[in-house]
Coordinates of C-alpha atoms (C1' of nucleotides) in Angstrom, one line a residue:
Chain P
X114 CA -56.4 -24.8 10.0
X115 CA -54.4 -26.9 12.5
X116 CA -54.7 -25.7 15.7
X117 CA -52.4 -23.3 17.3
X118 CA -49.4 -24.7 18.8
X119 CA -49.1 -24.0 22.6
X120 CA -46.2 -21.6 23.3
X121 CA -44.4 -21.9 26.9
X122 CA -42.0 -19.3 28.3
X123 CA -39.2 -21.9 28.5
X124 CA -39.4 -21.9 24.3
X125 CA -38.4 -18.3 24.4
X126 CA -35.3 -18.9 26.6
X127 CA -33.7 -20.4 23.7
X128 CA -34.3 -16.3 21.7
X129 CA -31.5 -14.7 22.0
X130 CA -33.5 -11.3 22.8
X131 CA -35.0 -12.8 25.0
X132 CA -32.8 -14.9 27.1
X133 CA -31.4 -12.8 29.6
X134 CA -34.8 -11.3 30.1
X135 CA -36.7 -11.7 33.5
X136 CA -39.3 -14.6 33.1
X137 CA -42.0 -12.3 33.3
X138 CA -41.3 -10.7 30.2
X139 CA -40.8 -13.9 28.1
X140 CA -44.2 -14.9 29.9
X141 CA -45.8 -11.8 28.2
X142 CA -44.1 -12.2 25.0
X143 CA -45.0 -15.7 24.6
X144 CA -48.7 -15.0 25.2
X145 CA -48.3 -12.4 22.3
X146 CA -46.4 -14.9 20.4
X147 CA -47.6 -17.5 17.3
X148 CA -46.0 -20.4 17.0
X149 CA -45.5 -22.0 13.4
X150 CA -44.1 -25.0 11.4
X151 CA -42.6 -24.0 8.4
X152 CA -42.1 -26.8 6.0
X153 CA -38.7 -26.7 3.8
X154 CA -38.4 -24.3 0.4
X155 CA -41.4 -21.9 2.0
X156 CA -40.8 -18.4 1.1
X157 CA -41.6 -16.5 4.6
X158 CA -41.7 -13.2 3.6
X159 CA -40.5 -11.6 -0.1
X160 CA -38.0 -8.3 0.2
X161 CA -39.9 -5.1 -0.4
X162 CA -43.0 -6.7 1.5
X163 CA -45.1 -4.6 3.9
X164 CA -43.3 -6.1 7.5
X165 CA -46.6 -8.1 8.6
X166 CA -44.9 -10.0 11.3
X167 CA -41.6 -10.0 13.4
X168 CA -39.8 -13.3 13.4
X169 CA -37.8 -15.8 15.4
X170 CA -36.7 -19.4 14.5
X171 CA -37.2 -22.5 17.3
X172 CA -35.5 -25.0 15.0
X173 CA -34.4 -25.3 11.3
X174 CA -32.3 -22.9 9.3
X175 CA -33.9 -19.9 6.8
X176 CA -31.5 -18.0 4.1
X177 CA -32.1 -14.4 4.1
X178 CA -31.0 -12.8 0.3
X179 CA -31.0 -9.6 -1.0
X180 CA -31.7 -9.2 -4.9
X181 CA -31.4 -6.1 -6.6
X182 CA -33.5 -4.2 -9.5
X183 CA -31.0 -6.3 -12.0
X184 CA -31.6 -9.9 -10.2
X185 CA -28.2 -10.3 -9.0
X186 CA -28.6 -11.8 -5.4
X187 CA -26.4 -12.0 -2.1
X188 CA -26.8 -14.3 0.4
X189 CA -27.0 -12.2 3.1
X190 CA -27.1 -14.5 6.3
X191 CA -28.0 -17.8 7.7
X192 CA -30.5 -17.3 11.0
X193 CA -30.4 -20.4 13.1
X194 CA -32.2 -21.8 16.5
X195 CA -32.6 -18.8 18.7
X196 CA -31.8 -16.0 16.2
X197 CA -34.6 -13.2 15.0
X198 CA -35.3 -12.3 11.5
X199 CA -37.8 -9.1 10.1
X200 CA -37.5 -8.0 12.9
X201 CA -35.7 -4.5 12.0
X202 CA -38.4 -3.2 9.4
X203 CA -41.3 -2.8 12.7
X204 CA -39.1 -0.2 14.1
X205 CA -38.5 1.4 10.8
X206 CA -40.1 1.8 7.2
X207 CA -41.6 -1.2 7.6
X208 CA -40.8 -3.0 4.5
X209 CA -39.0 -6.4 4.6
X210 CA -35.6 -5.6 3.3
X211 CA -34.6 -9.3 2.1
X212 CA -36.2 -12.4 1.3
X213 CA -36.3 -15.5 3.8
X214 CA -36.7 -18.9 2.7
X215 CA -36.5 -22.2 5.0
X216 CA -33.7 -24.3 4.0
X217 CA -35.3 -26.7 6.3
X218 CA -38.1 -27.8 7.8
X219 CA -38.2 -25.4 10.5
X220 CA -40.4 -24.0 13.4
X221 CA -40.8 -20.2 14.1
X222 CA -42.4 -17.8 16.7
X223 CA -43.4 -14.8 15.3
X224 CA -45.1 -11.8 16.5
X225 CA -47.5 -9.1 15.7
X226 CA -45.5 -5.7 14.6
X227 CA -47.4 -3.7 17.1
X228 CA -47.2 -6.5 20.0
X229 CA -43.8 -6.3 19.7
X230 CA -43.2 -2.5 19.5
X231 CA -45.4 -2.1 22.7
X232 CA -43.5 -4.8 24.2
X233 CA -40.3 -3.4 23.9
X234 CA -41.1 0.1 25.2
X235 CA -42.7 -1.8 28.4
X236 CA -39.6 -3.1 28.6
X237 CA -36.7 -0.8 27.6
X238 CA -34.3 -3.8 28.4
X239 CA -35.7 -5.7 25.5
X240 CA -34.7 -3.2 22.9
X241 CA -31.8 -3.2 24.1
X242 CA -30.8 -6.4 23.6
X243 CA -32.4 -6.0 20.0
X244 CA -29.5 -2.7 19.7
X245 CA -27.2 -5.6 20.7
X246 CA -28.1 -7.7 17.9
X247 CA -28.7 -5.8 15.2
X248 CA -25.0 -3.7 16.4
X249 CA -23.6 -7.6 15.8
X250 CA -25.1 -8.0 12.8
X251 CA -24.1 -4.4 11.4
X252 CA -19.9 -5.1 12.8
X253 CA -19.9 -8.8 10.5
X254 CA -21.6 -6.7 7.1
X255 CA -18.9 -4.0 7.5
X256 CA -16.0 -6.5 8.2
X257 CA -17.4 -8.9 4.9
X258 CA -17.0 -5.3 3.1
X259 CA -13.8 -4.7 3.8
X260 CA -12.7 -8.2 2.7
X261 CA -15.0 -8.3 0.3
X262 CA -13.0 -5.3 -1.5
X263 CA -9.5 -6.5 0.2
X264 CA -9.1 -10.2 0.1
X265 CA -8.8 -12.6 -2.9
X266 CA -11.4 -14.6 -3.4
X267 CA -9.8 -18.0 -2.2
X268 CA -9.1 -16.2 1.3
X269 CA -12.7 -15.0 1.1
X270 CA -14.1 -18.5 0.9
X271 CA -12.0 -19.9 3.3
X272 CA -13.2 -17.2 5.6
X273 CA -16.9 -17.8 5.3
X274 CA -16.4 -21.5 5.7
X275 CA -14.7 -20.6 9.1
X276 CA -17.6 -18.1 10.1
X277 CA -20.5 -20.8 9.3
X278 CA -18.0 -22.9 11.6
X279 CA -18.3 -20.2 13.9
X280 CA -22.3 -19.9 13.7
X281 CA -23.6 -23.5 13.1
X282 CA -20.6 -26.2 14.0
X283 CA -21.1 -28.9 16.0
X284 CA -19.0 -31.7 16.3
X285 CA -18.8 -35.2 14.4
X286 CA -16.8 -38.7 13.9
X287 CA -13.9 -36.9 11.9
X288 CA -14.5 -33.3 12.0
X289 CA -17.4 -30.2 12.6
X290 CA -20.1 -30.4 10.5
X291 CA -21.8 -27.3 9.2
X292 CA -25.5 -27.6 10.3
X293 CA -27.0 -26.1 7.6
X294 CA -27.7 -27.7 3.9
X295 CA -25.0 -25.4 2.3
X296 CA -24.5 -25.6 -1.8
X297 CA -21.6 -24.3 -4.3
X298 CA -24.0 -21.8 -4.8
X299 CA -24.6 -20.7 -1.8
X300 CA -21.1 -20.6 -0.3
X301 CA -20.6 -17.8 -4.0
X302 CA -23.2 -15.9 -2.9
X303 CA -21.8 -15.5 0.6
X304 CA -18.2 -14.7 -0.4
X305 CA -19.4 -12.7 -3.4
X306 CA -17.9 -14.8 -5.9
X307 CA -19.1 -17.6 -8.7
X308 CA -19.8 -21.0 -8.0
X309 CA -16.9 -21.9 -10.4
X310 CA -14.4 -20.7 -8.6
X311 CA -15.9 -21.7 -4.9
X312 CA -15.9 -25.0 -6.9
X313 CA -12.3 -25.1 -8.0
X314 CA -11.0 -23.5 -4.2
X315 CA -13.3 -26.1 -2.4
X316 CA -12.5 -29.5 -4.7
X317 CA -9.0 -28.2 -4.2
X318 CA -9.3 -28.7 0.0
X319 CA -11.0 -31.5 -0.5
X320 CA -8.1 -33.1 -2.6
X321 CA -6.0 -32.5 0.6
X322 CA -8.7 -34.3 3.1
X323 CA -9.0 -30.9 4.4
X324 CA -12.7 -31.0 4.6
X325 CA -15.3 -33.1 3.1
X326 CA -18.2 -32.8 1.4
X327 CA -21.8 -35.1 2.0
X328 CA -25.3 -34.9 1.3
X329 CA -25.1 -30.9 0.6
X330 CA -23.0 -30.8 3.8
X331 CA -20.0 -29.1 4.6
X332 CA -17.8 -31.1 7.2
X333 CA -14.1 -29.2 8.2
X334 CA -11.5 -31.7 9.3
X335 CA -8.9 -29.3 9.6
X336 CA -10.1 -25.6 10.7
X337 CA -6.4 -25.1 11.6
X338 CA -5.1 -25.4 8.1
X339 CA -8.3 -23.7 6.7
X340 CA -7.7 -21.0 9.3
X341 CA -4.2 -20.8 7.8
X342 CA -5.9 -20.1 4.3
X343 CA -7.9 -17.6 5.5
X344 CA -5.2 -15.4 7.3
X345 CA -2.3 -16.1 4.7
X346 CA -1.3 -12.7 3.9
X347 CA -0.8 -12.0 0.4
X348 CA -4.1 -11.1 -1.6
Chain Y
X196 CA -8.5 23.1 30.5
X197 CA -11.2 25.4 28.9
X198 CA -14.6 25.7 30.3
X199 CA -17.2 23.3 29.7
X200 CA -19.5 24.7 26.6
X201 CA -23.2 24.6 28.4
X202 CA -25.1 22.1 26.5
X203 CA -28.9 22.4 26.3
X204 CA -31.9 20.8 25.0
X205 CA -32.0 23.1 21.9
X206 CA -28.8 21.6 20.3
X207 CA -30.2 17.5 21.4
X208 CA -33.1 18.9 19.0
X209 CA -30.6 18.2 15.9
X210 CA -29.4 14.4 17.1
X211 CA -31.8 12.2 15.5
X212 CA -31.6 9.9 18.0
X213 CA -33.3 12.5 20.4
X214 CA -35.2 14.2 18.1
X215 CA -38.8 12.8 18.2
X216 CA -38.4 12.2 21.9
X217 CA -40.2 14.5 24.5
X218 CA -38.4 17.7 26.0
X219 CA -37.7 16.3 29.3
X220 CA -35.9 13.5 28.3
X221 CA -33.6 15.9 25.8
X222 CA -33.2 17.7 29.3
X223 CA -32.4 14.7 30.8
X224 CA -29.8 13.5 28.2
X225 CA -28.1 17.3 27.9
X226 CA -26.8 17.1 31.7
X227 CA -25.1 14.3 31.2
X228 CA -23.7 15.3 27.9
X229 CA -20.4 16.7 27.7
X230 CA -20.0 19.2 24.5
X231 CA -16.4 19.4 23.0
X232 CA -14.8 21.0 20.2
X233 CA -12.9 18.7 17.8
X234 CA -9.6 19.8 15.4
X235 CA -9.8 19.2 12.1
X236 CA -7.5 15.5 12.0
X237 CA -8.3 14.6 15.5
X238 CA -8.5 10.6 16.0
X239 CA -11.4 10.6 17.6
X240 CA -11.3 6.6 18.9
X241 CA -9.2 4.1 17.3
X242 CA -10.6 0.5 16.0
X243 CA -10.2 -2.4 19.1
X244 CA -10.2 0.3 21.9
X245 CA -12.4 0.2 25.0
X246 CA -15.3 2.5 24.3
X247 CA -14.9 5.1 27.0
X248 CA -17.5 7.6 25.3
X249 CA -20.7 7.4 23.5
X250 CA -20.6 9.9 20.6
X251 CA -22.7 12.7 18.5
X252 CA -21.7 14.9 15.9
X253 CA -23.2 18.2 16.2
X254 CA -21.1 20.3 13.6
X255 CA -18.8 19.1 11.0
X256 CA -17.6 15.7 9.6
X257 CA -15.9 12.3 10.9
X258 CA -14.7 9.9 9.0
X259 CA -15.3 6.0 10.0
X260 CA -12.6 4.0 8.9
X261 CA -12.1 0.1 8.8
X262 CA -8.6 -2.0 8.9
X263 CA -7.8 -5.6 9.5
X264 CA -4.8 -7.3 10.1
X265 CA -2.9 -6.5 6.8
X266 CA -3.5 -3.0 6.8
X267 CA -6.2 -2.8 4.4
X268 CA -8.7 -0.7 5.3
X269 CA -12.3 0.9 3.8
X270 CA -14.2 3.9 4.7
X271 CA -17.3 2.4 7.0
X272 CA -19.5 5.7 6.4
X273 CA -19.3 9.4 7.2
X274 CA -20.8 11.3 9.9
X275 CA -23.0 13.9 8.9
X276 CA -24.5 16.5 12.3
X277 CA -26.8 15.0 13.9
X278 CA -25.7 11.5 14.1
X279 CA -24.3 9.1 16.5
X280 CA -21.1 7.1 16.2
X281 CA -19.3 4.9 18.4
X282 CA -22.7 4.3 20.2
X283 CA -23.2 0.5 19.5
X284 CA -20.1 -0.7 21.5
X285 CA -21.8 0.9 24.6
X286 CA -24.0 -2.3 24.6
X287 CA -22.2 -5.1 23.1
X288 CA -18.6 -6.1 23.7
X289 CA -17.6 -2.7 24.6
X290 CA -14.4 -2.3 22.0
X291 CA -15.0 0.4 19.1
X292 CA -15.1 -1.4 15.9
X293 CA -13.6 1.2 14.1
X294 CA -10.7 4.4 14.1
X295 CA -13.3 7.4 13.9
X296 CA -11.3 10.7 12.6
X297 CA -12.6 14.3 12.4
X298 CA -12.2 15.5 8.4
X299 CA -13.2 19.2 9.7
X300 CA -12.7 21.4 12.6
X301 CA -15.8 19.9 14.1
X302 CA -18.2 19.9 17.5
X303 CA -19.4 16.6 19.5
X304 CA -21.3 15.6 22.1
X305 CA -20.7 12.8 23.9
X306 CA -21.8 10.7 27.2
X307 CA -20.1 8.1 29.2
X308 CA -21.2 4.5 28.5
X309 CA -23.0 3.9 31.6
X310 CA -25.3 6.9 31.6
X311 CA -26.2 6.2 28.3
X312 CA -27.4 2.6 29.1
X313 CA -28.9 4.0 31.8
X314 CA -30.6 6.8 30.1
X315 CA -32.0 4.1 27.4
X316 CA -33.5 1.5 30.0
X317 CA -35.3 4.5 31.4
X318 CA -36.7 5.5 28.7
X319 CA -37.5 2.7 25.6
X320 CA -38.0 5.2 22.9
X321 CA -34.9 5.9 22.7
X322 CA -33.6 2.5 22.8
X323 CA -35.9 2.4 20.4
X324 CA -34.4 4.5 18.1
X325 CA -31.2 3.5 18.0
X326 CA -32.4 0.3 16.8
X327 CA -33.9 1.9 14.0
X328 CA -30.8 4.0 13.3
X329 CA -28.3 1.2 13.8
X330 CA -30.9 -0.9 11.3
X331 CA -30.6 1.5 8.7
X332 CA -27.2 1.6 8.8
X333 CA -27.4 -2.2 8.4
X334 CA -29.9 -2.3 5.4
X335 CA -26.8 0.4 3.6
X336 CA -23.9 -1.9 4.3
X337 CA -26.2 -4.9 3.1
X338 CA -26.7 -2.8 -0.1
X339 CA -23.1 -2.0 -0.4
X340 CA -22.2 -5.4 0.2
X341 CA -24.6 -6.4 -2.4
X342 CA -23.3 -3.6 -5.0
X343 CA -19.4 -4.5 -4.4
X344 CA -20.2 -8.3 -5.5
X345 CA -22.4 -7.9 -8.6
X346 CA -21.6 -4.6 -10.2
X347 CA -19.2 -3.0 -11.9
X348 CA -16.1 -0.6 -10.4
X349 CA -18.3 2.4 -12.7
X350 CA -21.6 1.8 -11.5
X351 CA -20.4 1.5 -7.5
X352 CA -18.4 4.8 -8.1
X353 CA -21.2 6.4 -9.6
X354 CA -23.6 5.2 -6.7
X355 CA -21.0 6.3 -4.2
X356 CA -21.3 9.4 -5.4
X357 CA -25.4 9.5 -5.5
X358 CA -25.3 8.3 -2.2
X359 CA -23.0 11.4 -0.7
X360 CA -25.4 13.4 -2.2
X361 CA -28.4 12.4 -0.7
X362 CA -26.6 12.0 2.7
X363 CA -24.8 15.1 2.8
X364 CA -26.0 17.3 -0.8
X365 CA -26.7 21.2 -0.8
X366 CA -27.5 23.7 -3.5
X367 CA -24.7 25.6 -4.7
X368 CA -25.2 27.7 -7.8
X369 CA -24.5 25.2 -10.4
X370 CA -25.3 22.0 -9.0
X371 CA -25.7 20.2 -5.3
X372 CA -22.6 20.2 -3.4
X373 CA -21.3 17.3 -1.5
X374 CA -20.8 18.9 1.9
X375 CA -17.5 16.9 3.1
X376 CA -13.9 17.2 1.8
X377 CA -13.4 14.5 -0.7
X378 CA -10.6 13.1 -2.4
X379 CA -10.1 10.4 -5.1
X380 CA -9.1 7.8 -2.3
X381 CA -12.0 8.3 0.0
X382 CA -14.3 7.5 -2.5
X383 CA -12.1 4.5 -3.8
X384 CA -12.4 3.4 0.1
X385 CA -16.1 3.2 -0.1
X386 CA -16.7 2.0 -3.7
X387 CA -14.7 -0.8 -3.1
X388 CA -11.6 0.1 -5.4
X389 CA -8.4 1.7 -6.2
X390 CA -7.9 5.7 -6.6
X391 CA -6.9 4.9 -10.0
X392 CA -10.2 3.1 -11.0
X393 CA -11.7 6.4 -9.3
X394 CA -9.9 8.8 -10.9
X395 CA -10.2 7.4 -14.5
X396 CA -13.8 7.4 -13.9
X397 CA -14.6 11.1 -12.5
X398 CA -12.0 12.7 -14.8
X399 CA -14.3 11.8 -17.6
X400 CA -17.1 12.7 -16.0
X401 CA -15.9 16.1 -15.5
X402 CA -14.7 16.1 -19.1
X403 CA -18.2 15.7 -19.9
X404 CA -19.5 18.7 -17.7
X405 CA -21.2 16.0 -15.2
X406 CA -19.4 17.4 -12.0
X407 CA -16.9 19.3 -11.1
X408 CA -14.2 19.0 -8.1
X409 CA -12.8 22.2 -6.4
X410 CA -11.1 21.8 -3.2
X411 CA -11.2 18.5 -2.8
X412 CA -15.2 18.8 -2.7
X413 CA -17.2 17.3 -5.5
X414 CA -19.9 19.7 -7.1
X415 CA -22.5 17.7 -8.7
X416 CA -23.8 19.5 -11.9
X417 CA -25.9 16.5 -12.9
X418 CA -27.5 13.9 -10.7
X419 CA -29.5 12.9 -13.1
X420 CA -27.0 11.7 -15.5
X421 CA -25.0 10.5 -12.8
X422 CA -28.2 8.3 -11.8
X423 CA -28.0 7.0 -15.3
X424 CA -24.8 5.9 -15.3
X425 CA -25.6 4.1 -11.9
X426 CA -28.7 2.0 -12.8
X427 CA -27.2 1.2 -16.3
X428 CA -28.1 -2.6 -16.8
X429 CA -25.3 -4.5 -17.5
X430 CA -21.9 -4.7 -15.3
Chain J
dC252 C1' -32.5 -50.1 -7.3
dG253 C1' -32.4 -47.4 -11.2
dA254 C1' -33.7 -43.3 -14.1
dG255 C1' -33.7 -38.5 -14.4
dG256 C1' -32.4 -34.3 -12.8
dA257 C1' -29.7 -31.3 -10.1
dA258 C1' -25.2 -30.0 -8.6
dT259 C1' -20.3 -30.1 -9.2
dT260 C1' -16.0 -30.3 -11.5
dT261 C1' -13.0 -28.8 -14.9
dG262 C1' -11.0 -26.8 -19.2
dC263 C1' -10.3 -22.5 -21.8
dG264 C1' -10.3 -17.9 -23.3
dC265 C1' -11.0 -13.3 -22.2
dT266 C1' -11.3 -8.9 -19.7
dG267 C1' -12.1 -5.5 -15.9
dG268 C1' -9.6 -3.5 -13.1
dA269 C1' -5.4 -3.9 -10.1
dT270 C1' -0.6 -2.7 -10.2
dC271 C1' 3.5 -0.2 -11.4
dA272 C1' 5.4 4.0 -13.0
dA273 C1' 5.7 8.8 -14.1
dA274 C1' 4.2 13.3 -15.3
dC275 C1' 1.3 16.8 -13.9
dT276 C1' -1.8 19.8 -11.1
dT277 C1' -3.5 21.7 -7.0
dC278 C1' -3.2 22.9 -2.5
dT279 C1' -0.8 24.5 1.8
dC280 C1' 1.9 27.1 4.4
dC281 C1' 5.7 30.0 5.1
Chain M
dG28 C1' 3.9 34.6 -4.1
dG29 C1' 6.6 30.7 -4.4
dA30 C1' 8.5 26.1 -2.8
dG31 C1' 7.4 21.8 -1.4
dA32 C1' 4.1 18.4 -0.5
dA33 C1' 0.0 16.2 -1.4
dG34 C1' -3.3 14.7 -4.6
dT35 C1' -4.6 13.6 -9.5
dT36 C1' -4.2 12.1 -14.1
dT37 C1' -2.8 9.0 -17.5
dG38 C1' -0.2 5.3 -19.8
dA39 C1' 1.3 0.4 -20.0
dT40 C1' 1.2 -4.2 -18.4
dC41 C1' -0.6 -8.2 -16.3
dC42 C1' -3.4 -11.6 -14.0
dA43 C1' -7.3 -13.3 -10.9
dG44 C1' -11.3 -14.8 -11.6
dC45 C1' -15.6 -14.5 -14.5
dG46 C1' -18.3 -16.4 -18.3
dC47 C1' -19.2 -20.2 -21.3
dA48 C1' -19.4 -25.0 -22.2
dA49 C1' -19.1 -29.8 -21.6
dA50 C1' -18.3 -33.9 -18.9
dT51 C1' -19.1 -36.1 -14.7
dT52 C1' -20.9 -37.2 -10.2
dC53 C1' -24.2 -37.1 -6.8
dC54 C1' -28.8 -36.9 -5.0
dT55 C1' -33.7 -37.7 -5.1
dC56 C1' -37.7 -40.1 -5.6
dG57 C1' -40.5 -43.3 -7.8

DNA sequence: CGAGGAATTTGCGCTGGATCAAACTTCTCC
DNA sequence: GGAGAAGTTTGATCCAGCGCAAATTCCTCG
């Protein structure tokens, strides 16, 4: 066992929960706090798991899916730097509604279920914030609904390409690169389609230089024309 | 202007939200709660608007509706007595996410935003348990979202219909009831298809003695086959 | 740098369910 | 109780995009 990495309240200002917070607070939840390196492709915690800790990433990317009885499987977000994840399940049943892998090698805080209830009815303001995010997260699952069962699939795409934009961009030479390590696959998954036809869509915009594709990374030259695609308004 | 209807910590007994939560704060919560009684068709909020009330249904049914630009829209969820709607805006951006519209002559409380916030930072628990209410409501959508990408138009109508059941079933002499008014479209709305689809589906349903519609309220007569039809493996 | 494997592209046929259209039934309200 | 409106059923047609399969390219790692 390596030995425990030494956690500072100035880590936690970077946690979204926890940023606005006074310092005290993010003092007393980073003495409650475990910090861990989590190497790339490690399964964090399976869906239908008893919720053993809460979680929030430092660095690195993680892929929460859901999978049904039948094995079908959605990709239901990316958390990135400063986001929390199994978090929900302490205040409720308790079981880990998704998987979580690391795309990445990442590093994570995570805390003890019962350290972080306690801390968040010393300090109401903390839940709050966790309402806050969790009322964020619930808006972007009801508006993929409704274009999941609206939109054509090509609009779909075009959509979630803009919304990773959105979430994980950052600037390059000739374009914004998506941040994460992002795959056919996983693009389907997101828009609720098949790889095949993310395939045909996306080597379509690339034809046109409208993005580019390198090293299992996204990069958007044009969001305006993509952003175009995406509002277009037939099917 | 009617009188005010006196609200008191009897009928907070009902909200989930304030259920587990100790008498004094129910107190607390019914003096700033204004009680009003809601016509059947009544637009409650509409999608985009500044959130000028925090909301609970104590009788009847409201239906939560989604629309984007083009018009399309879906059916977010029904509320049952007892919940909250329009509650998350209070501590995010502030705009209702959705048009909210009564189904039934119905009864609501509701508070204003700030006294809500305020009642929550006083007292965590029921911070608290909005998160676990607003969490729920994000595992469901997760689900749907899930369903409406890997299964078929049969099984997501069929699970529709299961899910009504649980949320809002009672006895009736030949089967549970589904306690809201309910026609072909709504369920479309939430199954993620066309009234069509729907009606092709329940019409042979009710050809085989499974349910029965009388109304515009759907009479399960048999869950269980209904269940069947739901977890069938394949599409 | 090169071999092996993983991911992507692309063609093709097929079908679930959307769309269009029209008859029919059920509710609502006078 | 009856007229009109609203909701439902059912048929016919059509196509977006899924499933399968094979070729090709890209990435990884020794």
């Amino acid at each position: 066992m390596a030995a425990p990495i030494p956690i500072d309240a100035e880590m936690l200002a970077d946690v979204a929960l926890l940023a606005a917070l006074p310092r005290a607070v993010r003092e007393e939840a980073a003495a409650l706090a475990r910090a861990r390196p989590l190497p790339r492709g490690l399964r964090v915690f399976d869906q239908g798991e008893r919720a053993g800790r809460a979680h929030a990433l430092l660095s690195g990317c993680v892929r929460i899916t859901q999978s049904g009885s039948d094995g079908e499987e959605i990709l239901v977000r990316f958390i990135g730097p400063g986001e929390i994840f199994g978090c929900v399940p302490v205040l409720t049943d308790g079981l880990y509604p998704a998987d979580a892998t690391t795309m990445v090698d990442s590093l994570e805080l995570s805390w003890d279920p019962a350290d972080l209830l306690a801390l968040m009815e010393r300090h109401s303001q903390l839940a709050i914030n966790m309402v806050a995010i969790v009322g964020k997260r619930l808006g972007e699952a009801q508006e993929r609904l409704r274009e999941l069962a609206t939109q054509s699939a090509e609009r779909r795409v075009a959509r979630t390409l803009l919304r990773l934009l959105d979430q994980a961009g950052r600037r390059t030479g000739d374009g914004v690169r998506i941040d994460f390590p992002l795959r056919r696959k996983d693009i389907a998954d997101i828009a609720g389609t098949t790889l095949h036809t993310v395939s045909r869509f996306v080597a379509g915009w690339e034809r046109q230089g409208l993005l580019a594709t390198r090293h299992h990374h996204v990069i958007i030259r044009s969001p305006d024309e993509l952003r175009v695609l995406a509002e277009e308004s037939p099917g």
